[in-house]
Amino acid sequence: MTVTITTPSPTELAVTRSFDAPRALVFDALTKPELLKRWLGAQGWNLVECTVDLRVGGAWRFVSQGPGGAKMGHGGVYQEIEAPSRLVYTESYDDQWFEGEALITASLTETAGRTTVHTVLRFESQEIRDVVAASPMESGINYGYARLDDVLASVSKAG
Amino acid sequence: MAVDQLDATFAALADPTRRAILKRLKSGEATVMELAAPFEMSQPAISKHLKVLERAGLISRGRDAQRRPCRLEPGPLKAATDWLENYRRYWEEQYQRLDALLDVLKEET
């Protein structure tokens, strides 16, 4: 299962990926703080704060902590909620590494126990969209740490 | 790669007719007439699309004044996909963690 990235329009990026799990479970993993904390964030980064007010007009706010204690906060407001098939929300970052807000639409479809999550991220201009896609979102730095994590995990298991 | 070039590439790729033209050109050169045939579109309309593709460097036109065949130029396309690859890896990393969590949750239910 690999991530597919497409550019449906000059201001959008679309991310598609399938998961070997039923839709209700995937929807929970996308919206329940106790579950979000268990996976969200590139390797080396973990959610240390996670609040979700899952109703239209309700706010969400996540704070991630990365290597060296660096913190990154982002949040937004839920626009549409149709559990477990559709979720629409806005997103912006505290440190504004891209301008304005992104509008994110996640659609979940289930076939034979497998769920495909199609996420469209719409930005306020093509320039912003391009900045976002060009940025490896600090994952370049995290790659080193991610590999280290894996090594440490395998060493501790072996021990 | 320059941002202007990427903008031109992605703007050109945003249109389904232009993507179809590029797909057709993967199997070899073609004239405007040949390219217009599968689309319900006038030759001038196709020519307009070809100009956009040419400006973005995605195609080149032959020197032959009569035919001016169009040819796919893979360079900018490759640059655009490489550029998206960064982003793809970021999501892949996140979603691998989600895979692991879903496995645990399935066992619990």
PDB file of C-alpha atoms in Angstrom:
ATOM      1  CA  MET A   1       0.000   0.000   0.000  1.00  0.00           C
ATOM      2  CA  THR A   2       1.537   3.241  -1.080  1.00  0.00           C
ATOM      3  CA  VAL A   3       0.491   6.846  -0.922  1.00  0.00           C
ATOM      4  CA  THR A   4      -0.594   8.405  -4.209  1.00  0.00           C
ATOM      5  CA  ILE A   5      -0.266  12.163  -4.578  1.00  0.00           C
ATOM      6  CA  THR A   6      -2.109  14.020  -7.310  1.00  0.00           C
ATOM      7  CA  THR A   7      -2.712  17.675  -8.172  1.00  0.00           C
ATOM      8  CA  PRO A   8      -6.435  17.866  -9.009  1.00  0.00           C
ATOM      9  CA  SER A   9      -6.264  21.637  -9.518  1.00  0.00           C
ATOM     10  CA  PRO A  10      -3.602  24.352  -9.255  1.00  0.00           C
ATOM     11  CA  THR A  11      -4.491  25.045  -5.620  1.00  0.00           C
ATOM     12  CA  GLU A  12      -5.015  21.462  -4.446  1.00  0.00           C
ATOM     13  CA  LEU A  13      -3.062  18.404  -3.452  1.00  0.00           C
ATOM     14  CA  ALA A  14      -4.758  15.043  -3.077  1.00  0.00           C
ATOM     15  CA  VAL A  15      -3.403  12.179  -0.980  1.00  0.00           C
ATOM     16  CA  THR A  16      -4.825   8.671  -1.410  1.00  0.00           C
ATOM     17  CA  ARG A  17      -3.974   5.601   0.638  1.00  0.00           C
ATOM     18  CA  SER A  18      -5.689   2.321   1.531  1.00  0.00           C
ATOM     19  CA  PHE A  19      -5.737   0.688   4.932  1.00  0.00           C
ATOM     20  CA  ASP A  20      -6.395  -2.882   5.866  1.00  0.00           C
ATOM     21  CA  ALA A  21      -9.151  -2.027   8.351  1.00  0.00           C
ATOM     22  CA  PRO A  22     -12.869  -1.220   8.388  1.00  0.00           C
ATOM     23  CA  ARG A  23     -13.955   2.360   7.827  1.00  0.00           C
ATOM     24  CA  ALA A  24     -15.362   3.003  11.301  1.00  0.00           C
ATOM     25  CA  LEU A  25     -11.993   2.130  12.829  1.00  0.00           C
ATOM     26  CA  VAL A  26     -10.104   4.405  10.437  1.00  0.00           C
ATOM     27  CA  PHE A  27     -12.545   7.247  11.100  1.00  0.00           C
ATOM     28  CA  ASP A  28     -12.003   6.821  14.839  1.00  0.00           C
ATOM     29  CA  ALA A  29      -8.236   6.924  14.322  1.00  0.00           C
ATOM     30  CA  LEU A  30      -8.654  10.246  12.500  1.00  0.00           C
ATOM     31  CA  THR A  31     -10.903  11.875  15.093  1.00  0.00           C
ATOM     32  CA  LYS A  32     -10.341  10.446  18.592  1.00  0.00           C
ATOM     33  CA  PRO A  33      -7.562  12.173  20.567  1.00  0.00           C
ATOM     34  CA  GLU A  34      -6.465   9.023  22.396  1.00  0.00           C
ATOM     35  CA  LEU A  35      -6.002   7.293  19.022  1.00  0.00           C
ATOM     36  CA  LEU A  36      -4.538  10.293  17.173  1.00  0.00           C
ATOM     37  CA  LYS A  37      -1.845  10.498  19.830  1.00  0.00           C
ATOM     38  CA  ARG A  38      -0.841   6.944  18.974  1.00  0.00           C
ATOM     39  CA  TRP A  39       0.018   7.583  15.322  1.00  0.00           C
ATOM     40  CA  LEU A  40      -0.089  11.181  14.096  1.00  0.00           C
ATOM     41  CA  GLY A  41       3.174  12.925  13.309  1.00  0.00           C
ATOM     42  CA  ALA A  42       6.096  11.995  11.144  1.00  0.00           C
ATOM     43  CA  GLN A  43       8.620   9.787  12.882  1.00  0.00           C
ATOM     44  CA  GLY A  44      10.486  11.637  15.566  1.00  0.00           C
ATOM     45  CA  TRP A  45       7.447  13.807  16.266  1.00  0.00           C
ATOM     46  CA  ASN A  46       4.644  12.957  18.651  1.00  0.00           C
ATOM     47  CA  LEU A  47       1.408  14.617  19.597  1.00  0.00           C
ATOM     48  CA  VAL A  48       1.704  15.982  23.118  1.00  0.00           C
ATOM     49  CA  GLU A  49      -1.556  17.939  23.078  1.00  0.00           C
ATOM     50  CA  CYS A  50      -4.645  16.863  21.202  1.00  0.00           C
ATOM     51  CA  THR A  51      -8.115  18.320  21.623  1.00  0.00           C
ATOM     52  CA  VAL A  52     -11.007  17.577  19.279  1.00  0.00           C
ATOM     53  CA  ASP A  53     -14.459  19.111  19.489  1.00  0.00           C
ATOM     54  CA  LEU A  54     -16.064  16.901  16.879  1.00  0.00           C
ATOM     55  CA  ARG A  55     -19.080  18.903  15.739  1.00  0.00           C
ATOM     56  CA  VAL A  56     -19.665  21.417  12.970  1.00  0.00           C
ATOM     57  CA  GLY A  57     -18.086  24.671  14.120  1.00  0.00           C
ATOM     58  CA  GLY A  58     -16.056  22.808  16.751  1.00  0.00           C
ATOM     59  CA  ALA A  59     -12.318  23.392  16.995  1.00  0.00           C
ATOM     60  CA  TRP A  60      -9.428  20.940  16.903  1.00  0.00           C
ATOM     61  CA  ARG A  61      -5.936  21.657  18.123  1.00  0.00           C
ATOM     62  CA  PHE A  62      -2.800  19.526  17.995  1.00  0.00           C
ATOM     63  CA  VAL A  63       0.661  20.261  19.365  1.00  0.00           C
ATOM     64  CA  SER A  64       3.526  18.031  18.246  1.00  0.00           C
ATOM     65  CA  GLN A  65       6.887  17.729  19.870  1.00  0.00           C
ATOM     66  CA  GLY A  66       9.923  16.830  17.838  1.00  0.00           C
ATOM     67  CA  PRO A  67      13.644  16.271  18.143  1.00  0.00           C
ATOM     68  CA  GLY A  68      15.294  18.549  20.697  1.00  0.00           C
ATOM     69  CA  GLY A  69      11.930  19.438  22.242  1.00  0.00           C
ATOM     70  CA  ALA A  70      10.812  21.607  19.300  1.00  0.00           C
ATOM     71  CA  LYS A  71       7.071  22.178  19.390  1.00  0.00           C
ATOM     72  CA  MET A  72       4.693  22.761  16.516  1.00  0.00           C
ATOM     73  CA  GLY A  73       1.058  23.696  16.999  1.00  0.00           C
ATOM     74  CA  HIS A  74      -1.740  23.636  14.466  1.00  0.00           C
ATOM     75  CA  GLY A  75      -5.487  23.607  14.503  1.00  0.00           C
ATOM     76  CA  GLY A  76      -8.691  24.519  12.786  1.00  0.00           C
ATOM     77  CA  VAL A  77     -12.456  24.178  12.764  1.00  0.00           C
ATOM     78  CA  TYR A  78     -14.661  21.308  11.625  1.00  0.00           C
ATOM     79  CA  GLN A  79     -16.892  22.269   8.703  1.00  0.00           C
ATOM     80  CA  GLU A  80     -18.681  19.001   7.863  1.00  0.00           C
ATOM     81  CA  ILE A  81     -18.846  15.699   9.708  1.00  0.00           C
ATOM     82  CA  GLU A  82     -20.465  12.577   8.303  1.00  0.00           C
ATOM     83  CA  ALA A  83     -19.046   9.711  10.315  1.00  0.00           C
ATOM     84  CA  PRO A  84     -17.567   7.435   9.086  1.00  0.00           C
ATOM     85  CA  SER A  85     -17.443   8.630   5.466  1.00  0.00           C
ATOM     86  CA  ARG A  86     -16.524  12.295   5.322  1.00  0.00           C
ATOM     87  CA  LEU A  87     -14.711  14.937   7.316  1.00  0.00           C
ATOM     88  CA  VAL A  88     -14.111  18.556   6.252  1.00  0.00           C
ATOM     89  CA  TYR A  89     -12.032  20.951   8.326  1.00  0.00           C
ATOM     90  CA  THR A  90      -9.739  23.946   8.149  1.00  0.00           C
ATOM     91  CA  GLU A  91      -6.108  23.880   9.206  1.00  0.00           C
ATOM     92  CA  SER A  92      -3.504  26.518   9.962  1.00  0.00           C
ATOM     93  CA  TYR A  93      -0.173  26.465  11.795  1.00  0.00           C
ATOM     94  CA  ASP A  94       0.849  28.633  14.766  1.00  0.00           C
ATOM     95  CA  ASP A  95       4.120  29.558  13.098  1.00  0.00           C
ATOM     96  CA  GLN A  96       2.446  30.132   9.709  1.00  0.00           C
ATOM     97  CA  TRP A  97       4.957  28.228   7.620  1.00  0.00           C
ATOM     98  CA  PHE A  98       2.409  28.626   4.888  1.00  0.00           C
ATOM     99  CA  GLU A  99       0.043  31.564   4.533  1.00  0.00           C
ATOM    100  CA  GLY A 100      -3.627  31.417   5.368  1.00  0.00           C
ATOM    101  CA  GLU A 101      -5.737  28.348   5.945  1.00  0.00           C
ATOM    102  CA  ALA A 102      -5.973  25.058   4.149  1.00  0.00           C
ATOM    103  CA  LEU A 103      -9.358  23.414   3.665  1.00  0.00           C
ATOM    104  CA  ILE A 104      -9.068  19.671   4.083  1.00  0.00           C
ATOM    105  CA  THR A 105     -11.650  17.157   2.879  1.00  0.00           C
ATOM    106  CA  ALA A 106     -11.195  13.522   3.818  1.00  0.00           C
ATOM    107  CA  SER A 107     -13.400  10.880   2.173  1.00  0.00           C
ATOM    108  CA  LEU A 108     -13.410   7.300   3.404  1.00  0.00           C
ATOM    109  CA  THR A 109     -14.692   4.431   1.284  1.00  0.00           C
ATOM    110  CA  GLU A 110     -14.756   0.791   2.341  1.00  0.00           C
ATOM    111  CA  THR A 111     -14.531  -2.255   0.081  1.00  0.00           C
ATOM    112  CA  ALA A 112     -14.317  -5.767   1.488  1.00  0.00           C
ATOM    113  CA  GLY A 113     -13.022  -4.628   4.848  1.00  0.00           C
ATOM    114  CA  ARG A 114     -10.417  -2.300   3.356  1.00  0.00           C
ATOM    115  CA  THR A 115     -10.707   1.452   3.611  1.00  0.00           C
ATOM    116  CA  THR A 116      -9.422   4.012   1.145  1.00  0.00           C
ATOM    117  CA  VAL A 117      -8.820   7.472   2.538  1.00  0.00           C
ATOM    118  CA  HIS A 118      -8.800  10.209  -0.099  1.00  0.00           C
ATOM    119  CA  THR A 119      -7.712  13.556   1.336  1.00  0.00           C
ATOM    120  CA  VAL A 120      -7.897  16.763  -0.672  1.00  0.00           C
ATOM    121  CA  LEU A 121      -5.982  19.757   0.692  1.00  0.00           C
ATOM    122  CA  ARG A 122      -7.021  23.062  -0.814  1.00  0.00           C
ATOM    123  CA  PHE A 123      -4.795  26.103  -0.293  1.00  0.00           C
ATOM    124  CA  GLU A 124      -5.468  29.773  -0.878  1.00  0.00           C
ATOM    125  CA  SER A 125      -3.228  30.001  -3.945  1.00  0.00           C
ATOM    126  CA  GLN A 126      -1.058  27.873  -6.183  1.00  0.00           C
ATOM    127  CA  GLU A 127       2.063  29.499  -4.693  1.00  0.00           C
ATOM    128  CA  ILE A 128       1.085  28.298  -1.218  1.00  0.00           C
ATOM    129  CA  ARG A 129       0.188  24.843  -2.499  1.00  0.00           C
ATOM    130  CA  ASP A 130       3.579  24.612  -4.171  1.00  0.00           C
ATOM    131  CA  VAL A 131       5.427  25.742  -1.028  1.00  0.00           C
ATOM    132  CA  VAL A 132       3.652  23.062   0.990  1.00  0.00           C
ATOM    133  CA  ALA A 133       4.389  20.282  -1.463  1.00  0.00           C
ATOM    134  CA  ALA A 134       8.009  21.348  -1.932  1.00  0.00           C
ATOM    135  CA  SER A 135       8.603  21.294   1.800  1.00  0.00           C
ATOM    136  CA  PRO A 136       9.393  17.849   3.073  1.00  0.00           C
ATOM    137  CA  MET A 137       7.733  19.167   6.253  1.00  0.00           C
ATOM    138  CA  GLU A 138      10.935  18.785   8.153  1.00  0.00           C
ATOM    139  CA  SER A 139      10.939  15.086   7.450  1.00  0.00           C
ATOM    140  CA  GLY A 140      14.435  15.395   6.025  1.00  0.00           C
ATOM    141  CA  ILE A 141      15.686  16.081   9.535  1.00  0.00           C
ATOM    142  CA  ASN A 142      13.428  13.418  10.933  1.00  0.00           C
ATOM    143  CA  TYR A 143      14.692  10.732   8.631  1.00  0.00           C
ATOM    144  CA  GLY A 144      17.876  10.414  10.603  1.00  0.00           C
ATOM    145  CA  TYR A 145      15.950  10.178  13.845  1.00  0.00           C
ATOM    146  CA  ALA A 146      13.428   7.792  12.342  1.00  0.00           C
ATOM    147  CA  ARG A 147      16.193   5.406  11.355  1.00  0.00           C
ATOM    148  CA  LEU A 148      17.716   5.745  14.799  1.00  0.00           C
ATOM    149  CA  ASP A 149      14.333   4.939  16.366  1.00  0.00           C
ATOM    150  CA  ASP A 150      14.077   1.791  14.295  1.00  0.00           C
ATOM    151  CA  VAL A 151      17.570   0.714  15.244  1.00  0.00           C
ATOM    152  CA  LEU A 152      16.938   1.329  18.939  1.00  0.00           C
ATOM    153  CA  ALA A 153      13.632  -0.556  18.776  1.00  0.00           C
ATOM    154  CA  SER A 154      15.201  -3.585  17.128  1.00  0.00           C
ATOM    155  CA  VAL A 155      18.156  -3.527  19.520  1.00  0.00           C
ATOM    156  CA  SER A 156      15.926  -3.380  22.590  1.00  0.00           C
ATOM    157  CA  LYS A 157      13.763  -6.225  21.241  1.00  0.00           C
ATOM    158  CA  ALA A 158      16.800  -8.340  20.530  1.00  0.00           C
ATOM    159  CA  GLY A 159      18.133  -7.613  24.021  1.00  0.00           C
TER     160      GLY A 159
ATOM    161  CA  MET B   1      13.854  23.486 -10.022  1.00  0.00           C
ATOM    162  CA  ALA B   2      12.576  27.070 -10.314  1.00  0.00           C
ATOM    163  CA  VAL B   3       9.167  27.728  -8.776  1.00  0.00           C
ATOM    164  CA  ASP B   4       8.005  29.479 -12.000  1.00  0.00           C
ATOM    165  CA  GLN B   5       8.768  26.361 -13.989  1.00  0.00           C
ATOM    166  CA  LEU B   6       6.901  24.192 -11.479  1.00  0.00           C
ATOM    167  CA  ASP B   7       3.921  26.560 -11.560  1.00  0.00           C
ATOM    168  CA  ALA B   8       3.823  26.332 -15.352  1.00  0.00           C
ATOM    169  CA  THR B   9       4.137  22.555 -15.236  1.00  0.00           C
ATOM    170  CA  PHE B  10       1.382  22.064 -12.672  1.00  0.00           C
ATOM    171  CA  ALA B  11      -0.922  24.612 -14.315  1.00  0.00           C
ATOM    172  CA  ALA B  12      -0.471  22.717 -17.581  1.00  0.00           C
ATOM    173  CA  LEU B  13      -1.106  19.352 -15.898  1.00  0.00           C
ATOM    174  CA  ALA B  14      -4.264  20.575 -14.149  1.00  0.00           C
ATOM    175  CA  ASP B  15      -6.314  20.194 -17.344  1.00  0.00           C
ATOM    176  CA  PRO B  16      -7.654  16.735 -18.302  1.00  0.00           C
ATOM    177  CA  THR B  17      -7.406  17.379 -22.057  1.00  0.00           C
ATOM    178  CA  ARG B  18      -3.764  18.314 -21.708  1.00  0.00           C
ATOM    179  CA  ARG B  19      -3.064  15.224 -19.621  1.00  0.00           C
ATOM    180  CA  ALA B  20      -4.750  13.127 -22.316  1.00  0.00           C
ATOM    181  CA  ILE B  21      -2.574  14.779 -24.970  1.00  0.00           C
ATOM    182  CA  LEU B  22       0.574  13.961 -22.991  1.00  0.00           C
ATOM    183  CA  LYS B  23      -0.594  10.378 -22.572  1.00  0.00           C
ATOM    184  CA  ARG B  24      -1.113  10.092 -26.332  1.00  0.00           C
ATOM    185  CA  LEU B  25       2.352  11.544 -26.987  1.00  0.00           C
ATOM    186  CA  LYS B  26       3.939   8.884 -24.777  1.00  0.00           C
ATOM    187  CA  SER B  27       3.420   6.455 -27.648  1.00  0.00           C
ATOM    188  CA  GLY B  28       5.126   8.747 -30.163  1.00  0.00           C
ATOM    189  CA  GLU B  29       5.026  12.022 -32.062  1.00  0.00           C
ATOM    190  CA  ALA B  30       1.737  13.297 -33.470  1.00  0.00           C
ATOM    191  CA  THR B  31       0.477  16.222 -35.510  1.00  0.00           C
ATOM    192  CA  VAL B  32      -2.192  18.668 -34.312  1.00  0.00           C
ATOM    193  CA  MET B  33      -4.709  16.945 -36.570  1.00  0.00           C
ATOM    194  CA  GLU B  34      -3.903  13.533 -35.174  1.00  0.00           C
ATOM    195  CA  LEU B  35      -4.119  14.870 -31.640  1.00  0.00           C
ATOM    196  CA  ALA B  36      -7.461  16.602 -32.265  1.00  0.00           C
ATOM    197  CA  ALA B  37      -9.071  13.437 -33.681  1.00  0.00           C
ATOM    198  CA  PRO B  38      -9.997  11.646 -30.409  1.00  0.00           C
ATOM    199  CA  PHE B  39     -11.354  14.837 -28.804  1.00  0.00           C
ATOM    200  CA  GLU B  40     -14.599  16.536 -29.673  1.00  0.00           C
ATOM    201  CA  MET B  41     -12.725  19.754 -30.057  1.00  0.00           C
ATOM    202  CA  SER B  42     -11.753  22.098 -32.841  1.00  0.00           C
ATOM    203  CA  GLN B  43      -8.197  22.286 -34.074  1.00  0.00           C
ATOM    204  CA  PRO B  44      -7.765  25.848 -32.701  1.00  0.00           C
ATOM    205  CA  ALA B  45      -8.902  24.630 -29.271  1.00  0.00           C
ATOM    206  CA  ILE B  46      -6.327  21.832 -29.349  1.00  0.00           C
ATOM    207  CA  SER B  47      -3.675  24.276 -30.584  1.00  0.00           C
ATOM    208  CA  LYS B  48      -4.354  26.452 -27.556  1.00  0.00           C
ATOM    209  CA  HIS B  49      -3.742  23.471 -25.241  1.00  0.00           C
ATOM    210  CA  LEU B  50      -0.562  22.642 -27.144  1.00  0.00           C
ATOM    211  CA  LYS B  51       0.720  26.181 -26.630  1.00  0.00           C
ATOM    212  CA  VAL B  52       0.251  25.832 -22.868  1.00  0.00           C
ATOM    213  CA  LEU B  53       2.092  22.504 -22.905  1.00  0.00           C
ATOM    214  CA  GLU B  54       4.866  23.975 -25.032  1.00  0.00           C
ATOM    215  CA  ARG B  55       5.306  26.998 -22.743  1.00  0.00           C
ATOM    216  CA  ALA B  56       5.572  24.630 -19.770  1.00  0.00           C
ATOM    217  CA  GLY B  57       8.293  22.737 -21.650  1.00  0.00           C
ATOM    218  CA  LEU B  58       6.240  19.542 -21.562  1.00  0.00           C
ATOM    219  CA  ILE B  59       6.218  19.191 -25.350  1.00  0.00           C
ATOM    220  CA  SER B  60       8.285  20.468 -28.256  1.00  0.00           C
ATOM    221  CA  ARG B  61       7.215  21.068 -31.845  1.00  0.00           C
ATOM    222  CA  GLY B  62       9.083  19.762 -34.876  1.00  0.00           C
ATOM    223  CA  ARG B  63      10.755  22.064 -37.391  1.00  0.00           C
ATOM    224  CA  ASP B  64       8.845  20.661 -40.365  1.00  0.00           C
ATOM    225  CA  ALA B  65       6.703  23.696 -41.349  1.00  0.00           C
ATOM    226  CA  GLN B  66       3.947  21.542 -42.819  1.00  0.00           C
ATOM    227  CA  ARG B  67       3.456  19.021 -40.034  1.00  0.00           C
ATOM    228  CA  ARG B  68       5.108  20.481 -36.935  1.00  0.00           C
ATOM    229  CA  PRO B  69       4.723  17.196 -35.032  1.00  0.00           C
ATOM    230  CA  CYS B  70       4.471  17.377 -31.225  1.00  0.00           C
ATOM    231  CA  ARG B  71       6.887  15.442 -29.063  1.00  0.00           C
ATOM    232  CA  LEU B  72       6.767  14.706 -25.332  1.00  0.00           C
ATOM    233  CA  GLU B  73       9.576  16.301 -23.291  1.00  0.00           C
ATOM    234  CA  PRO B  74       9.980  14.178 -20.150  1.00  0.00           C
ATOM    235  CA  GLY B  75      12.243  16.583 -18.197  1.00  0.00           C
ATOM    236  CA  PRO B  76       9.684  18.864 -16.501  1.00  0.00           C
ATOM    237  CA  LEU B  77       7.346  15.953 -15.867  1.00  0.00           C
ATOM    238  CA  LYS B  78      10.104  14.114 -14.032  1.00  0.00           C
ATOM    239  CA  ALA B  79      10.983  17.244 -12.038  1.00  0.00           C
ATOM    240  CA  ALA B  80       7.347  17.654 -11.021  1.00  0.00           C
ATOM    241  CA  THR B  81       7.021  14.047  -9.875  1.00  0.00           C
ATOM    242  CA  ASP B  82      10.324  14.214  -7.984  1.00  0.00           C
ATOM    243  CA  TRP B  83       9.064  17.331  -6.234  1.00  0.00           C
ATOM    244  CA  LEU B  84       5.892  15.565  -5.155  1.00  0.00           C
ATOM    245  CA  GLU B  85       7.880  12.548  -4.019  1.00  0.00           C
ATOM    246  CA  ASN B  86       9.086  14.464  -0.945  1.00  0.00           C
ATOM    247  CA  TYR B  87       5.553  15.097   0.065  1.00  0.00           C
ATOM    248  CA  ARG B  88       4.499  11.534  -0.655  1.00  0.00           C
ATOM    249  CA  ARG B  89       7.208  10.214   1.662  1.00  0.00           C
ATOM    250  CA  TYR B  90       6.004  12.449   4.472  1.00  0.00           C
ATOM    251  CA  TRP B  91       2.483  11.008   4.218  1.00  0.00           C
ATOM    252  CA  GLU B  92       3.790   7.491   3.806  1.00  0.00           C
ATOM    253  CA  GLU B  93       5.644   7.816   7.092  1.00  0.00           C
ATOM    254  CA  GLN B  94       2.535   8.996   8.910  1.00  0.00           C
ATOM    255  CA  TYR B  95       0.303   6.374   7.392  1.00  0.00           C
ATOM    256  CA  GLN B  96       2.670   3.551   8.236  1.00  0.00           C
ATOM    257  CA  ARG B  97       2.174   4.503  11.845  1.00  0.00           C
ATOM    258  CA  LEU B  98      -1.584   4.490  11.298  1.00  0.00           C
ATOM    259  CA  ASP B  99      -1.303   0.975   9.777  1.00  0.00           C
ATOM    260  CA  ALA B 100       0.372  -0.247  12.942  1.00  0.00           C
ATOM    261  CA  LEU B 101      -2.305   1.301  15.155  1.00  0.00           C
ATOM    262  CA  LEU B 102      -5.145  -0.136  13.043  1.00  0.00           C
ATOM    263  CA  ASP B 103      -3.645  -3.602  13.393  1.00  0.00           C
ATOM    264  CA  VAL B 104      -3.702  -3.243  17.166  1.00  0.00           C
ATOM    265  CA  LEU B 105      -7.263  -1.870  17.171  1.00  0.00           C
ATOM    266  CA  LYS B 106      -8.527  -4.731  14.988  1.00  0.00           C
ATOM    267  CA  GLU B 107      -7.182  -7.231  17.506  1.00  0.00           C
ATOM    268  CA  GLU B 108      -8.934  -5.396  20.329  1.00  0.00           C
ATOM    269  CA  THR B 109     -12.342  -5.427  18.620  1.00  0.00           C
TER     270      THR B 109
END
